Amino acid sequence: MGVPIYSISDLARELDITTRAIRFYEEQGMLSPERRGQERIYSPRDKVALKLILRGKRLGFSLAECKELIDLYEPSSGNRKQLETVLAKIGQRRAQLEQQLLDIQHMQLELDTAEERCHAAMAATT
């Protein structure tokens, strides 16, 4: 039995995304299906790339970062470079989120202070 192939509708159904999204990722150079006339034929590598894109999006990675990870996909090497890069990006993303959390907490304190001042000013006028 040969290497499995997928149509665009197969991938869309299996990964629960739209065919339009798949075509967009193709336009971005992130997928490279073969063509048989007008039909796109996707390989297992394309399916893995789509999974990486979807996972990367869930983790907050940019499309450029997802493309970088796809370009590093090399199963024959055990994907070590790709995995190291993912770990580094996870660390960066975690640091960004921690900073955003601190910024949100600071903003909440500012809102609390402003709210208290408004209540105090209102109480003073009654």
PDB file of C-alpha atoms in Angstrom, residues 1-101:
ATOM      1  CA  MET A   1       0.000   0.000   0.000  1.00  0.00           C
ATOM      2  CA  GLY A   2       1.326   3.460  -0.940  1.00  0.00           C
ATOM      3  CA  VAL A   3       1.646   6.660   1.010  1.00  0.00           C
ATOM      4  CA  PRO A   4      -1.773   7.974   2.064  1.00  0.00           C
ATOM      5  CA  ILE A   5      -3.090  10.981   0.182  1.00  0.00           C
ATOM      6  CA  TYR A   6      -5.779  13.437   1.191  1.00  0.00           C
ATOM      7  CA  SER A   7      -8.155  15.725  -0.644  1.00  0.00           C
ATOM      8  CA  ILE A   8      -8.765  19.215   0.676  1.00  0.00           C
ATOM      9  CA  SER A   9     -12.186  18.117   1.942  1.00  0.00           C
ATOM     10  CA  ASP A  10     -10.628  15.081   3.696  1.00  0.00           C
ATOM     11  CA  LEU A  11      -8.259  17.353   5.631  1.00  0.00           C
ATOM     12  CA  ALA A  12     -10.926  19.951   6.349  1.00  0.00           C
ATOM     13  CA  ARG A  13     -13.267  17.328   7.761  1.00  0.00           C
ATOM     14  CA  GLU A  14     -10.580  15.472   9.736  1.00  0.00           C
ATOM     15  CA  LEU A  15      -9.015  18.596  11.266  1.00  0.00           C
ATOM     16  CA  ASP A  16     -12.292  20.535  11.618  1.00  0.00           C
ATOM     17  CA  ILE A  17     -11.202  23.551   9.585  1.00  0.00           C
ATOM     18  CA  THR A  18     -12.525  25.127   6.420  1.00  0.00           C
ATOM     19  CA  THR A  19     -11.218  24.441   2.952  1.00  0.00           C
ATOM     20  CA  ARG A  20     -10.758  28.192   2.668  1.00  0.00           C
ATOM     21  CA  ALA A  21      -8.338  28.124   5.626  1.00  0.00           C
ATOM     22  CA  ILE A  22      -6.386  25.310   3.994  1.00  0.00           C
ATOM     23  CA  ARG A  23      -6.151  27.282   0.733  1.00  0.00           C
ATOM     24  CA  PHE A  24      -4.998  30.335   2.724  1.00  0.00           C
ATOM     25  CA  TYR A  25      -2.162  28.347   4.317  1.00  0.00           C
ATOM     26  CA  GLU A  26      -1.243  27.071   0.873  1.00  0.00           C
ATOM     27  CA  GLU A  27      -1.117  30.672  -0.437  1.00  0.00           C
ATOM     28  CA  GLN A  28       1.181  31.521   2.469  1.00  0.00           C
ATOM     29  CA  GLY A  29       3.604  28.803   1.340  1.00  0.00           C
ATOM     30  CA  MET A  30       2.936  26.631   4.371  1.00  0.00           C
ATOM     31  CA  LEU A  31       1.477  23.711   2.378  1.00  0.00           C
ATOM     32  CA  SER A  32       2.496  22.398  -1.010  1.00  0.00           C
ATOM     33  CA  PRO A  33      -0.025  19.915  -2.361  1.00  0.00           C
ATOM     34  CA  GLU A  34       0.451  18.182  -5.677  1.00  0.00           C
ATOM     35  CA  ARG A  35      -1.965  19.067  -8.439  1.00  0.00           C
ATOM     36  CA  ARG A  36      -3.911  16.636 -10.563  1.00  0.00           C
ATOM     37  CA  GLY A  37      -5.696  18.961 -12.923  1.00  0.00           C
ATOM     38  CA  GLN A  38      -7.740  21.221 -10.656  1.00  0.00           C
ATOM     39  CA  GLU A  39      -7.603  18.805  -7.722  1.00  0.00           C
ATOM     40  CA  ARG A  40      -5.208  19.314  -4.825  1.00  0.00           C
ATOM     41  CA  ILE A  41      -3.596  16.162  -3.451  1.00  0.00           C
ATOM     42  CA  TYR A  42      -2.191  16.545   0.070  1.00  0.00           C
ATOM     43  CA  SER A  43       0.507  14.332   1.563  1.00  0.00           C
ATOM     44  CA  PRO A  44       1.004  13.140   5.139  1.00  0.00           C
ATOM     45  CA  ARG A  45       3.608  15.934   5.439  1.00  0.00           C
ATOM     46  CA  ASP A  46       0.926  18.498   4.543  1.00  0.00           C
ATOM     47  CA  LYS A  47      -1.370  16.980   7.182  1.00  0.00           C
ATOM     48  CA  VAL A  48       1.396  17.293   9.797  1.00  0.00           C
ATOM     49  CA  ALA A  49       1.995  20.896   8.701  1.00  0.00           C
ATOM     50  CA  LEU A  50      -1.691  21.696   9.166  1.00  0.00           C
ATOM     51  CA  LYS A  51      -1.646  20.132  12.622  1.00  0.00           C
ATOM     52  CA  LEU A  52       1.423  22.236  13.505  1.00  0.00           C
ATOM     53  CA  ILE A  53      -0.306  25.384  12.258  1.00  0.00           C
ATOM     54  CA  LEU A  54      -3.434  24.687  14.290  1.00  0.00           C
ATOM     55  CA  ARG A  55      -1.453  23.824  17.421  1.00  0.00           C
ATOM     56  CA  GLY A  56       0.741  26.877  16.957  1.00  0.00           C
ATOM     57  CA  LYS A  57      -2.299  29.128  16.637  1.00  0.00           C
ATOM     58  CA  ARG A  58      -3.758  27.682  19.850  1.00  0.00           C
ATOM     59  CA  LEU A  59      -0.469  28.480  21.600  1.00  0.00           C
ATOM     60  CA  GLY A  60      -0.508  32.042  20.259  1.00  0.00           C
ATOM     61  CA  PHE A  61       2.288  31.653  17.699  1.00  0.00           C
ATOM     62  CA  SER A  62       2.272  33.879  14.628  1.00  0.00           C
ATOM     63  CA  LEU A  63       1.928  32.412  11.147  1.00  0.00           C
ATOM     64  CA  ALA A  64       5.613  33.214  10.568  1.00  0.00           C
ATOM     65  CA  GLU A  65       6.523  31.201  13.674  1.00  0.00           C
ATOM     66  CA  CYS A  66       4.331  28.322  12.508  1.00  0.00           C
ATOM     67  CA  LYS A  67       6.010  28.419   9.099  1.00  0.00           C
ATOM     68  CA  GLU A  68       9.418  28.303  10.779  1.00  0.00           C
ATOM     69  CA  LEU A  69       8.361  25.190  12.702  1.00  0.00           C
ATOM     70  CA  ILE A  70       7.019  23.552   9.551  1.00  0.00           C
ATOM     71  CA  ASP A  71      10.283  24.265   7.736  1.00  0.00           C
ATOM     72  CA  LEU A  72      12.139  22.500  10.564  1.00  0.00           C
ATOM     73  CA  TYR A  73       9.993  19.355  10.279  1.00  0.00           C
ATOM     74  CA  GLU A  74      12.347  16.491   9.455  1.00  0.00           C
ATOM     75  CA  PRO A  75      11.133  13.138  10.759  1.00  0.00           C
ATOM     76  CA  SER A  76      14.304  11.338   9.658  1.00  0.00           C
ATOM     77  CA  SER A  77      16.297  13.332  12.245  1.00  0.00           C
ATOM     78  CA  GLY A  78      13.742  12.804  15.006  1.00  0.00           C
ATOM     79  CA  ASN A  79      12.759  16.477  14.622  1.00  0.00           C
ATOM     80  CA  ARG A  80      15.230  17.476  17.334  1.00  0.00           C
ATOM     81  CA  LYS A  81      15.837  20.980  15.923  1.00  0.00           C
ATOM     82  CA  GLN A  82      12.104  21.511  15.551  1.00  0.00           C
ATOM     83  CA  LEU A  83      11.442  20.352  19.119  1.00  0.00           C
ATOM     84  CA  GLU A  84      14.196  22.599  20.496  1.00  0.00           C
ATOM     85  CA  THR A  85      12.710  25.544  18.611  1.00  0.00           C
ATOM     86  CA  VAL A  86       9.208  24.753  19.916  1.00  0.00           C
ATOM     87  CA  LEU A  87      10.546  24.655  23.467  1.00  0.00           C
ATOM     88  CA  ALA A  88      12.235  28.035  22.995  1.00  0.00           C
ATOM     89  CA  LYS A  89       9.045  29.530  21.546  1.00  0.00           C
ATOM     90  CA  ILE A  90       6.991  28.103  24.410  1.00  0.00           C
ATOM     91  CA  GLY A  91       9.362  29.797  26.851  1.00  0.00           C
ATOM     92  CA  GLN A  92       9.034  33.093  24.983  1.00  0.00           C
ATOM     93  CA  ARG A  93       5.247  32.807  24.827  1.00  0.00           C
ATOM     94  CA  ARG A  94       5.069  31.962  28.524  1.00  0.00           C
ATOM     95  CA  ALA A  95       7.162  35.056  29.348  1.00  0.00           C
ATOM     96  CA  GLN A  96       4.853  37.217  27.198  1.00  0.00           C
ATOM     97  CA  LEU A  97       1.790  35.854  28.954  1.00  0.00           C
ATOM     98  CA  GLU A  98       3.321  36.395  32.385  1.00  0.00           C
ATOM     99  CA  GLN A  99       4.078  40.018  31.465  1.00  0.00           C
ATOM    100  CA  GLN A 100       0.532  40.466  30.147  1.00  0.00           C
ATOM    101  CA  LEU A 101      -0.831  39.019  33.384  1.00  0.00           C
TER     102      LEU A 101
END
